[in-house]
Amino acid sequence: GNSVTQMEGPVTLSEEAFLTINCTYTATGYPSLFWYVQYPGEGLQLLLKATKADDKGSNKGFEATYRKETTSFHLEKGSVQVSDSAVYFCALRGGYSSASKIIFGSGTRLSIRP
Amino acid sequence: EAGVTQFPSHSVIEKGQTVTLRCDPISGHDNLYWYRRVMGKEIKFLLHFVKESKQDESGMPNNRFLAERTGGTYSTLKVQPAELEDSGVYFCASSQEPLAGGPHTGELFFGEGSRLTVL
């Protein structure tokens, strides 16, 4: 079945450091890929997405490229801020309708030191 | 506009007791999902409602879990009797997307979750 594997946390970085959170997936066909983020005291919210191979999703300075050849969707940011401290979830959706459920990874907790 | 709201935010019960979690989706959202995250592991799908009908309940762990969505508005998830392994955070999410065959954003709107602790 479909699955998502992401790097274990916690990840602790200093402000302005470069961030990479690795995510790989297993899926049949051509899934859509997502990164969700959960800030402290809030629900999960969509950060960015990519729906086909070689697409790049971006938002709030974060980027991730859909790499079909390596089945990866790594999250990157060039210069992190304290406000980026949160739990990040990689996710995929295998179908093209709301009938196909979203499958999440285990989450990576990111802490940014001032 | 109000987001997805869940109640209670935290519940502590003893093994064998019953707990009912409630989710109020965003108004007008036909799709409602329940997910669970146990002990910092992955967020696992439990079930999906379209309006009042169960579209997919393949993730429900066993018959101690009962989900309802009467009238297609709010939903409840009852655990009876609760076991230790049921502890975790239960998330509800909603979306308004075409039911089949159409484009979708993939964006689910989540509540803050209900933390369940079974002692």
GROMACS .gro file of C-alpha atoms in nm:
model
  233
    1GLY     CA    1   0.000   0.000   0.000
    2ASN     CA    2   0.091   0.366  -0.010
    3SER     CA    3   0.324   0.497   0.259
    4VAL     CA    4   0.537   0.795   0.355
    5THR     CA    5   0.870   0.790   0.537
    6GLN     CA    6   1.023   1.106   0.676
    7MET     CA    7   1.332   1.175   0.879
    8GLU     CA    8   1.297   1.140   1.250
    9GLY     CA    9   1.332   1.439   1.473
   10PRO     CA   10   1.369   1.637   1.666
   11VAL     CA   11   1.572   1.871   1.450
   12THR     CA   12   1.731   2.170   1.624
   13LEU     CA   13   1.888   2.451   1.424
   14SER     CA   14   2.008   2.802   1.483
   15GLU     CA   15   1.824   3.093   1.328
   16GLU     CA   16   1.920   3.157   0.963
   17ALA     CA   17   2.048   2.801   0.916
   18PHE     CA   18   1.959   2.594   0.610
   19LEU     CA   19   1.688   2.335   0.661
   20THR     CA   20   1.626   2.003   0.492
   21ILE     CA   21   1.366   1.753   0.608
   22ASN     CA   22   1.376   1.437   0.404
   23CYS     CA   23   1.065   1.260   0.283
   24THR     CA   24   1.032   0.955   0.060
   25TYR     CA   25   0.719   0.776  -0.047
   26THR     CA   26   0.587   0.450  -0.182
   27ALA     CA   27   0.283   0.464  -0.404
   28THR     CA   28   0.130   0.314  -0.712
   29GLY     CA   29   0.050   0.549  -0.994
   30TYR     CA   30   0.102   0.920  -0.963
   31PRO     CA   31   0.022   1.054  -0.618
   32SER     CA   32  -0.007   1.415  -0.513
   33LEU     CA   33   0.241   1.514  -0.242
   34PHE     CA   34   0.202   1.758   0.045
   35TRP     CA   35   0.375   1.912   0.341
   36TYR     CA   36   0.156   2.001   0.636
   37VAL     CA   37   0.273   2.197   0.940
   38GLN     CA   38   0.144   2.207   1.296
   39TYR     CA   39   0.243   2.512   1.498
   40PRO     CA   40   0.217   2.493   1.877
   41GLY     CA   41  -0.142   2.502   1.995
   42GLU     CA   42  -0.287   2.486   1.644
   43GLY     CA   43  -0.424   2.229   1.402
   44LEU     CA   44  -0.236   2.103   1.100
   45GLN     CA   45  -0.236   2.333   0.800
   46LEU     CA   46  -0.126   2.284   0.444
   47LEU     CA   47   0.219   2.433   0.381
   48LEU     CA   48   0.275   2.339   0.018
   49LYS     CA   49   0.191   2.075  -0.240
   50ALA     CA   50   0.293   1.929  -0.577
   51THR     CA   51   0.064   1.726  -0.798
   52LYS     CA   52   0.295   1.586  -1.065
   53ALA     CA   53   0.656   1.492  -1.124
   54ASP     CA   54   0.907   1.779  -1.129
   55ASP     CA   55   0.655   2.022  -0.982
   56LYS     CA   56   0.792   2.248  -0.712
   57GLY     CA   57   0.567   2.355  -0.429
   58SER     CA   58   0.660   2.668  -0.236
   59ASN     CA   59   0.522   2.881   0.045
   60LYS     CA   60   0.662   3.101   0.323
   61GLY     CA   61   1.016   3.047   0.196
   62PHE     CA   62   0.981   2.668   0.203
   63GLU     CA   63   1.021   2.459  -0.111
   64ALA     CA   64   0.984   2.095  -0.208
   65THR     CA   65   1.027   1.931  -0.549
   66TYR     CA   66   0.837   1.620  -0.656
   67ARG     CA   67   1.110   1.375  -0.766
   68LYS     CA   68   0.956   1.067  -0.919
   69GLU     CA   69   1.290   0.904  -1.001
   70THR     CA   70   1.390   0.905  -0.634
   71THR     CA   71   1.033   0.897  -0.495
   72SER     CA   72   1.118   1.193  -0.276
   73PHE     CA   73   0.967   1.525  -0.171
   74HIS     CA   74   1.226   1.682   0.059
   75LEU     CA   75   1.136   2.007   0.235
   76GLU     CA   76   1.393   2.288   0.225
   77LYS     CA   77   1.430   2.643   0.347
   78GLY     CA   78   1.733   2.860   0.299
   79SER     CA   79   1.715   3.057   0.624
   80VAL     CA   80   1.494   2.942   0.908
   81GLN     CA   81   1.337   3.166   1.169
   82VAL     CA   82   1.230   3.103   1.526
   83SER     CA   83   0.869   3.122   1.406
   84ASP     CA   84   0.929   2.812   1.190
   85SER     CA   85   0.944   2.597   1.502
   86ALA     CA   86   0.669   2.341   1.452
   87VAL     CA   87   0.601   1.979   1.358
   88TYR     CA   88   0.619   1.908   0.985
   89PHE     CA   89   0.431   1.621   0.819
   90CYS     CA   90   0.493   1.485   0.473
   91ALA     CA   91   0.183   1.336   0.311
   92LEU     CA   92   0.050   1.187  -0.010
   93ARG     CA   93  -0.279   1.128  -0.179
   94GLY     CA   94  -0.302   0.847  -0.428
   95GLY     CA   95  -0.617   0.934  -0.619
   96TYR     CA   96  -0.790   1.223  -0.787
   97SER     CA   97  -1.099   1.265  -0.580
   98SER     CA   98  -1.190   1.336  -0.224
   99ALA     CA   99  -1.259   0.964  -0.194
  100SER     CA  100  -0.886   0.891  -0.173
  101LYS     CA  101  -0.752   0.950   0.173
  102ILE     CA  102  -0.439   1.144   0.260
  103ILE     CA  103  -0.161   0.936   0.415
  104PHE     CA  104   0.078   1.108   0.654
  105GLY     CA  105   0.430   1.043   0.772
  106SER     CA  106   0.531   1.036   1.136
  107GLY     CA  107   0.617   1.405   1.158
  108THR     CA  108   0.943   1.588   1.225
  109ARG     CA  109   0.965   1.832   1.513
  110LEU     CA  110   1.173   2.137   1.427
  111SER     CA  111   1.308   2.373   1.691
  112ILE     CA  112   1.490   2.693   1.597
  113ARG     CA  113   1.723   2.862   1.845
  114PRO     CA  114   1.745   3.243   1.841
  115GLU     CA  115  -1.529   3.215   0.956
  116ALA     CA  116  -1.491   2.953   1.225
  117GLY     CA  117  -1.245   2.674   1.161
  118VAL     CA  118  -1.276   2.310   1.256
  119THR     CA  119  -1.344   2.280   1.625
  120GLN     CA  120  -1.296   1.975   1.842
  121PHE     CA  121  -1.412   1.896   2.192
  122PRO     CA  122  -1.278   1.812   2.442
  123SER     CA  123  -0.922   1.928   2.395
  124HIS     CA  124  -0.803   1.674   2.650
  125SER     CA  125  -0.974   1.381   2.814
  126VAL     CA  126  -0.833   1.151   3.081
  127ILE     CA  127  -1.029   0.832   3.147
  128GLU     CA  128  -0.972   0.492   3.297
  129LYS     CA  129  -0.954   0.173   3.100
  130GLY     CA  130  -1.301   0.038   3.037
  131GLN     CA  131  -1.473   0.374   3.042
  132THR     CA  132  -1.641   0.545   2.748
  133VAL     CA  133  -1.537   0.867   2.580
  134THR     CA  134  -1.708   1.065   2.306
  135LEU     CA  135  -1.516   1.312   2.097
  136ARG     CA  136  -1.692   1.575   1.895
  137CYS     CA  137  -1.594   1.756   1.577
  138ASP     CA  138  -1.761   2.056   1.419
  139PRO     CA  139  -1.635   2.098   1.062
  140ILE     CA  140  -1.622   2.420   0.869
  141SER     CA  141  -1.973   2.514   0.767
  142GLY     CA  142  -2.061   2.381   0.424
  143HIS     CA  143  -1.783   2.120   0.412
  144ASP     CA  144  -1.931   1.788   0.303
  145ASN     CA  145  -1.615   1.588   0.368
  146LEU     CA  146  -1.518   1.508   0.724
  147TYR     CA  147  -1.223   1.294   0.825
  148TRP     CA  148  -1.102   1.144   1.150
  149TYR     CA  149  -0.733   1.073   1.203
  150ARG     CA  150  -0.532   0.956   1.503
  151ARG     CA  151  -0.173   1.009   1.608
  152VAL     CA  152  -0.037   0.769   1.867
  153MET     CA  153   0.285   0.829   2.065
  154GLY     CA  154   0.445   1.065   1.813
  155LYS     CA  155   0.403   0.821   1.528
  156GLU     CA  156   0.237   0.883   1.194
  157ILE     CA  157  -0.106   1.035   1.168
  158LYS     CA  158  -0.328   0.743   1.075
  159PHE     CA  159  -0.652   0.765   0.885
  160LEU     CA  160  -0.959   0.636   1.065
  161LEU     CA  161  -1.256   0.721   0.845
  162HIS     CA  162  -1.412   0.960   0.599
  163PHE     CA  163  -1.767   1.093   0.585
  164VAL     CA  164  -1.930   1.252   0.286
  165LYS     CA  165  -2.221   1.435   0.436
  166GLU     CA  166  -2.381   1.176   0.664
  167SER     CA  167  -2.252   0.870   0.479
  168LYS     CA  168  -1.936   0.677   0.558
  169GLN     CA  169  -1.726   0.690   0.243
  170ASP     CA  170  -1.434   0.494   0.383
  171GLU     CA  171  -1.398   0.343   0.728
  172SER     CA  172  -1.107   0.116   0.652
  173GLY     CA  173  -0.890   0.275   0.920
  174MET     CA  174  -1.119   0.210   1.214
  175PRO     CA  175  -0.916  -0.018   1.442
  176ASN     CA  176  -1.198  -0.232   1.581
  177ASN     CA  177  -1.562  -0.234   1.682
  178ARG     CA  178  -1.493  -0.041   2.002
  179PHE     CA  179  -1.486   0.270   1.784
  180LEU     CA  180  -1.811   0.417   1.655
  181ALA     CA  181  -1.832   0.729   1.442
  182GLU     CA  182  -2.149   0.910   1.350
  183ARG     CA  183  -2.240   1.217   1.156
  184THR     CA  184  -2.612   1.261   1.188
  185GLY     CA  185  -2.752   1.524   0.955
  186GLY     CA  186  -2.419   1.568   0.785
  187THR     CA  187  -2.301   1.842   1.018
  188TYR     CA  188  -2.099   1.766   1.329
  189SER     CA  189  -1.950   1.425   1.396
  190THR     CA  190  -1.884   1.220   1.706
  191LEU     CA  191  -1.632   0.946   1.766
  192LYS     CA  192  -1.711   0.718   2.057
  193VAL     CA  193  -1.466   0.475   2.211
  194GLN     CA  194  -1.633   0.209   2.423
  195PRO     CA  195  -1.478   0.052   2.621
  196ALA     CA  196  -1.149   0.240   2.605
  197GLU     CA  197  -0.820   0.050   2.618
  198LEU     CA  198  -0.470   0.174   2.702
  199GLU     CA  199  -0.361   0.161   2.338
  200ASP     CA  200  -0.635   0.404   2.240
  201SER     CA  201  -0.437   0.690   2.396
  202GLY     CA  202  -0.331   0.949   2.144
  203VAL     CA  203  -0.441   1.264   1.968
  204TYR     CA  204  -0.754   1.240   1.756
  205PHE     CA  205  -0.770   1.489   1.473
  206CYS     CA  206  -1.072   1.590   1.274
  207ALA     CA  207  -1.046   1.755   0.934
  208SER     CA  208  -1.291   1.881   0.677
  209SER     CA  209  -1.286   1.984   0.315
  210GLN     CA  210  -1.519   2.088   0.039
  211GLU     CA  211  -1.409   1.916  -0.277
  212PRO     CA  212  -1.572   1.747  -0.574
  213LEU     CA  213  -1.688   1.404  -0.473
  214ALA     CA  214  -1.535   1.219  -0.767
  215GLY     CA  215  -1.353   1.278  -1.089
  216GLY     CA  216  -1.295   1.645  -1.043
  217PRO     CA  217  -0.986   1.841  -0.949
  218HIS     CA  218  -0.897   1.866  -0.585
  219THR     CA  219  -0.665   2.083  -0.383
  220GLY     CA  220  -0.572   1.813  -0.137
  221GLU     CA  221  -0.615   2.067   0.139
  222LEU     CA  222  -0.777   1.945   0.453
  223PHE     CA  223  -0.862   2.189   0.730
  224PHE     CA  224  -0.775   2.043   1.066
  225GLY     CA  225  -0.891   2.102   1.418
  226GLU     CA  226  -0.645   2.128   1.704
  227GLY     CA  227  -0.709   1.769   1.804
  228SER     CA  228  -0.849   1.594   2.109
  229ARG     CA  229  -0.588   1.435   2.330
  230LEU     CA  230  -0.711   1.112   2.487
  231THR     CA  231  -0.528   0.956   2.778
  232VAL     CA  232  -0.644   0.614   2.896
  233LEU     CA  233  -0.506   0.509   3.235
   0.00000   0.00000   0.00000
